[in-house]
Amino acid sequence: NIMRATNKVAMRAVLSPSLDSSLNALISVQVSVIDPQEGNTTSNKFRSKFSRVVEKLLKKAIKDRIDSSPSNPFGELEELGSLLASIDWMIETIEDVARIGCGPEELLTPSTSMTRHLLLELVRCNHREVRETVEDLGNDVKFIEPLLRGCEQELGLQPPPPVVVPSSSGDSSFRQRLEALKRQRESNVN
């Protein structure tokens, strides 16, 4: 019953600050649990269990948001770019830990599930905004694209075609290329 009380207190803490802070905090905690460079000296069994708790907290927070505002559960989200960068950071950490073999699969599975669940719900609610923000972030987010495409495919959404930039040969100026990109983006929106 102490665990139930702890979970209730944790949920209140997760839901009380801004949505941005809550989601970024959960991602940060999850990264610190799985990342061996964070000085994790606790057992893998404990870290795996804690990782599952963080995953459940995130899923509960998202479910509560959907229940309280079904039409726009992420309407209070102020910094989508920051959240997507945090998701990208977690994907990078998961891939690094898996690559160097620093953690058992039981440790990484909740993190992978949590990341996928969060991005899937973001795409379900704000597909175009998520896609545009990832494109705007460019090279600042390098690991999120495969998961984003998977979420789009799972939801039956079509990712936009790659933007074709006119070549800079001849007398094409930067402004002409920029205008062509703007026209292409506007045609994709319509």
Coordinates of C-alpha atoms in Angstrom, one line a residue:
N1 CA 0.0 0.0 0.0
I2 CA 3.0 2.3 0.4
M3 CA 3.7 1.7 -3.3
R4 CA 0.1 2.8 -4.2
A5 CA 0.5 6.0 -2.1
T6 CA 3.9 6.7 -3.7
N7 CA 2.3 6.3 -7.2
K8 CA -0.5 8.7 -6.3
V9 CA 2.0 11.3 -5.1
A10 CA 4.1 10.8 -8.2
M11 CA 1.0 11.2 -10.4
R12 CA 0.1 14.4 -8.7
A13 CA 3.6 15.7 -9.3
V14 CA 3.5 14.7 -12.9
L15 CA 0.2 16.3 -13.6
S16 CA 0.6 19.5 -11.6
P17 CA 3.2 21.4 -13.5
S18 CA 2.9 22.3 -17.2
L19 CA 2.5 19.5 -19.7
D20 CA 5.8 20.3 -21.2
S21 CA 7.6 20.0 -17.9
S22 CA 5.8 16.8 -17.0
L23 CA 6.6 15.0 -20.2
N24 CA 10.2 16.2 -20.4
A25 CA 10.8 15.3 -16.8
L26 CA 9.6 11.7 -17.4
I27 CA 11.8 11.4 -20.4
S28 CA 14.8 12.8 -18.5
V29 CA 14.2 10.4 -15.6
Q30 CA 13.9 7.5 -18.0
V31 CA 17.1 8.4 -19.8
S32 CA 18.9 8.7 -16.4
V33 CA 17.7 5.2 -15.5
I34 CA 18.9 3.5 -18.6
D35 CA 22.0 5.5 -19.4
P36 CA 25.1 3.8 -17.9
Q37 CA 27.0 7.1 -18.1
E38 CA 24.6 8.6 -15.6
G39 CA 26.5 6.8 -12.8
N40 CA 23.9 4.1 -12.3
T41 CA 25.3 1.8 -9.6
T42 CA 22.0 0.1 -8.7
S43 CA 21.2 -3.3 -10.0
N44 CA 19.8 -3.9 -13.5
K45 CA 16.8 -5.5 -11.8
F46 CA 16.0 -2.4 -9.8
R47 CA 16.6 -0.1 -12.8
S48 CA 14.4 -2.3 -15.0
K49 CA 11.6 -2.1 -12.5
F50 CA 11.9 1.6 -12.1
S51 CA 12.0 2.0 -15.9
R52 CA 8.6 0.2 -16.0
V53 CA 7.2 2.5 -13.3
V54 CA 8.3 5.6 -15.3
E55 CA 6.7 4.1 -18.5
K56 CA 3.4 3.5 -16.6
L57 CA 3.5 7.1 -15.3
L58 CA 3.9 8.5 -18.8
K59 CA 1.1 6.3 -20.1
K60 CA -1.2 7.3 -17.2
A61 CA -0.4 11.0 -17.7
I62 CA -1.3 10.7 -21.5
K63 CA -4.4 8.7 -20.7
D64 CA -5.5 11.3 -18.2
R65 CA -4.9 14.1 -20.8
I66 CA -6.9 12.2 -23.4
D67 CA -9.8 11.6 -21.0
S68 CA -9.9 15.2 -19.8
S69 CA -9.6 16.8 -23.3
P70 CA -10.4 14.2 -26.0
S71 CA -10.5 16.7 -28.8
N72 CA -7.0 18.2 -28.0
P73 CA -5.1 16.4 -25.3
F74 CA -1.9 18.2 -26.1
G75 CA -3.4 21.6 -26.4
E76 CA -1.4 22.9 -23.4
L77 CA 1.9 21.8 -25.0
E78 CA 3.9 25.0 -25.5
E79 CA 7.3 23.7 -26.8
L80 CA 6.7 20.8 -29.2
G81 CA 10.2 21.2 -30.5
S82 CA 11.7 20.7 -27.1
L83 CA 9.6 17.6 -26.5
L84 CA 10.6 16.1 -29.8
A85 CA 14.2 16.8 -29.1
S86 CA 13.8 15.0 -25.8
I87 CA 12.2 12.1 -27.5
D88 CA 15.1 12.1 -30.0
W89 CA 17.6 12.1 -27.1
M90 CA 15.9 9.1 -25.5
I91 CA 15.9 7.2 -28.8
E92 CA 19.6 8.0 -29.1
T93 CA 20.3 6.8 -25.6
I94 CA 18.3 3.6 -26.1
E95 CA 20.3 2.9 -29.3
D96 CA 23.6 3.6 -27.6
V97 CA 22.9 1.4 -24.7
A98 CA 21.7 -1.4 -27.0
R99 CA 24.8 -1.0 -29.2
I100 CA 27.3 -1.2 -26.4
G101 CA 25.4 -3.9 -24.6
C102 CA 25.2 -2.0 -21.2
G103 CA 21.7 -3.0 -20.3
P104 CA 19.5 -6.0 -20.5
E105 CA 16.5 -6.0 -22.8
E106 CA 14.2 -5.7 -19.7
L107 CA 15.7 -2.3 -19.1
L108 CA 15.3 -1.0 -22.6
T109 CA 11.9 -2.4 -23.4
P110 CA 9.9 0.1 -21.2
S111 CA 11.9 3.0 -22.6
T112 CA 11.3 1.9 -26.2
S113 CA 7.6 1.4 -25.5
M114 CA 7.3 4.7 -23.7
T115 CA 9.0 6.6 -26.6
R116 CA 6.8 4.9 -29.2
H117 CA 3.6 5.5 -27.2
L118 CA 4.3 9.2 -26.6
L119 CA 5.2 9.9 -30.3
L120 CA 2.2 7.8 -31.5
E121 CA -0.2 9.9 -29.4
L122 CA 1.5 13.2 -30.5
V123 CA 1.1 12.1 -34.1
R124 CA -2.5 11.0 -33.6
C125 CA -3.4 14.4 -32.2
N126 CA -1.1 16.8 -34.1
H127 CA 0.3 15.0 -37.1
R128 CA 1.0 17.9 -39.3
E129 CA 2.5 20.0 -36.5
V130 CA 4.7 17.2 -35.4
R131 CA 5.9 16.5 -38.9
E132 CA 6.6 20.2 -39.6
T133 CA 8.5 20.6 -36.3
V134 CA 10.7 17.6 -37.0
E135 CA 11.5 19.0 -40.4
D136 CA 12.2 22.5 -38.9
L137 CA 14.5 20.9 -36.3
G138 CA 16.5 19.3 -39.1
N139 CA 19.8 17.9 -38.0
D140 CA 19.1 18.7 -34.3
V141 CA 16.9 15.5 -34.3
K142 CA 18.7 12.6 -36.0
F143 CA 17.1 9.5 -34.5
I144 CA 13.3 10.3 -34.4
E145 CA 12.5 10.0 -38.1
P146 CA 12.3 6.1 -38.4
L147 CA 9.9 6.0 -35.4
L148 CA 7.9 9.0 -36.7
R149 CA 7.5 7.2 -40.1
G150 CA 6.4 4.0 -38.2
C151 CA 3.8 5.9 -36.2
E152 CA 2.5 7.6 -39.4
Q153 CA 2.3 4.2 -41.1
E154 CA 0.5 2.6 -38.1
L155 CA -2.0 5.4 -38.1
G156 CA -2.5 5.2 -41.9
L157 CA -1.1 8.7 -42.4
Q158 CA 1.1 9.6 -45.3
P159 CA 4.4 11.4 -44.5
P160 CA 4.9 14.3 -46.8
P161 CA 7.1 13.7 -49.8
P162 CA 10.7 14.9 -49.5
V163 CA 11.2 18.5 -50.4
V164 CA 13.0 18.9 -53.7
V165 CA 15.3 22.0 -53.6
P166 CA 16.0 23.5 -57.0
S167 CA 19.7 23.4 -57.9
S168 CA 21.8 26.5 -57.5
S169 CA 23.2 26.3 -61.0
G170 CA 23.1 29.2 -63.4
D171 CA 21.3 32.4 -62.2
S172 CA 19.0 30.8 -59.6
S173 CA 19.3 32.9 -56.5
F174 CA 18.9 31.9 -52.9
R175 CA 15.6 33.8 -52.7
Q176 CA 14.2 31.9 -55.7
R177 CA 15.0 28.6 -54.1
L178 CA 13.4 29.8 -50.8
E179 CA 10.3 30.8 -52.6
A180 CA 10.1 27.4 -54.4
L181 CA 10.3 25.7 -51.0
K182 CA 7.6 27.9 -49.6
R183 CA 5.3 27.2 -52.5
Q184 CA 5.9 23.4 -52.2
R185 CA 5.2 23.5 -48.4
E186 CA 2.0 25.4 -49.0
S187 CA 0.9 23.0 -51.7
N188 CA 1.6 20.1 -49.3
V189 CA -0.6 21.7 -46.6
N190 CA -3.5 22.0 -49.0

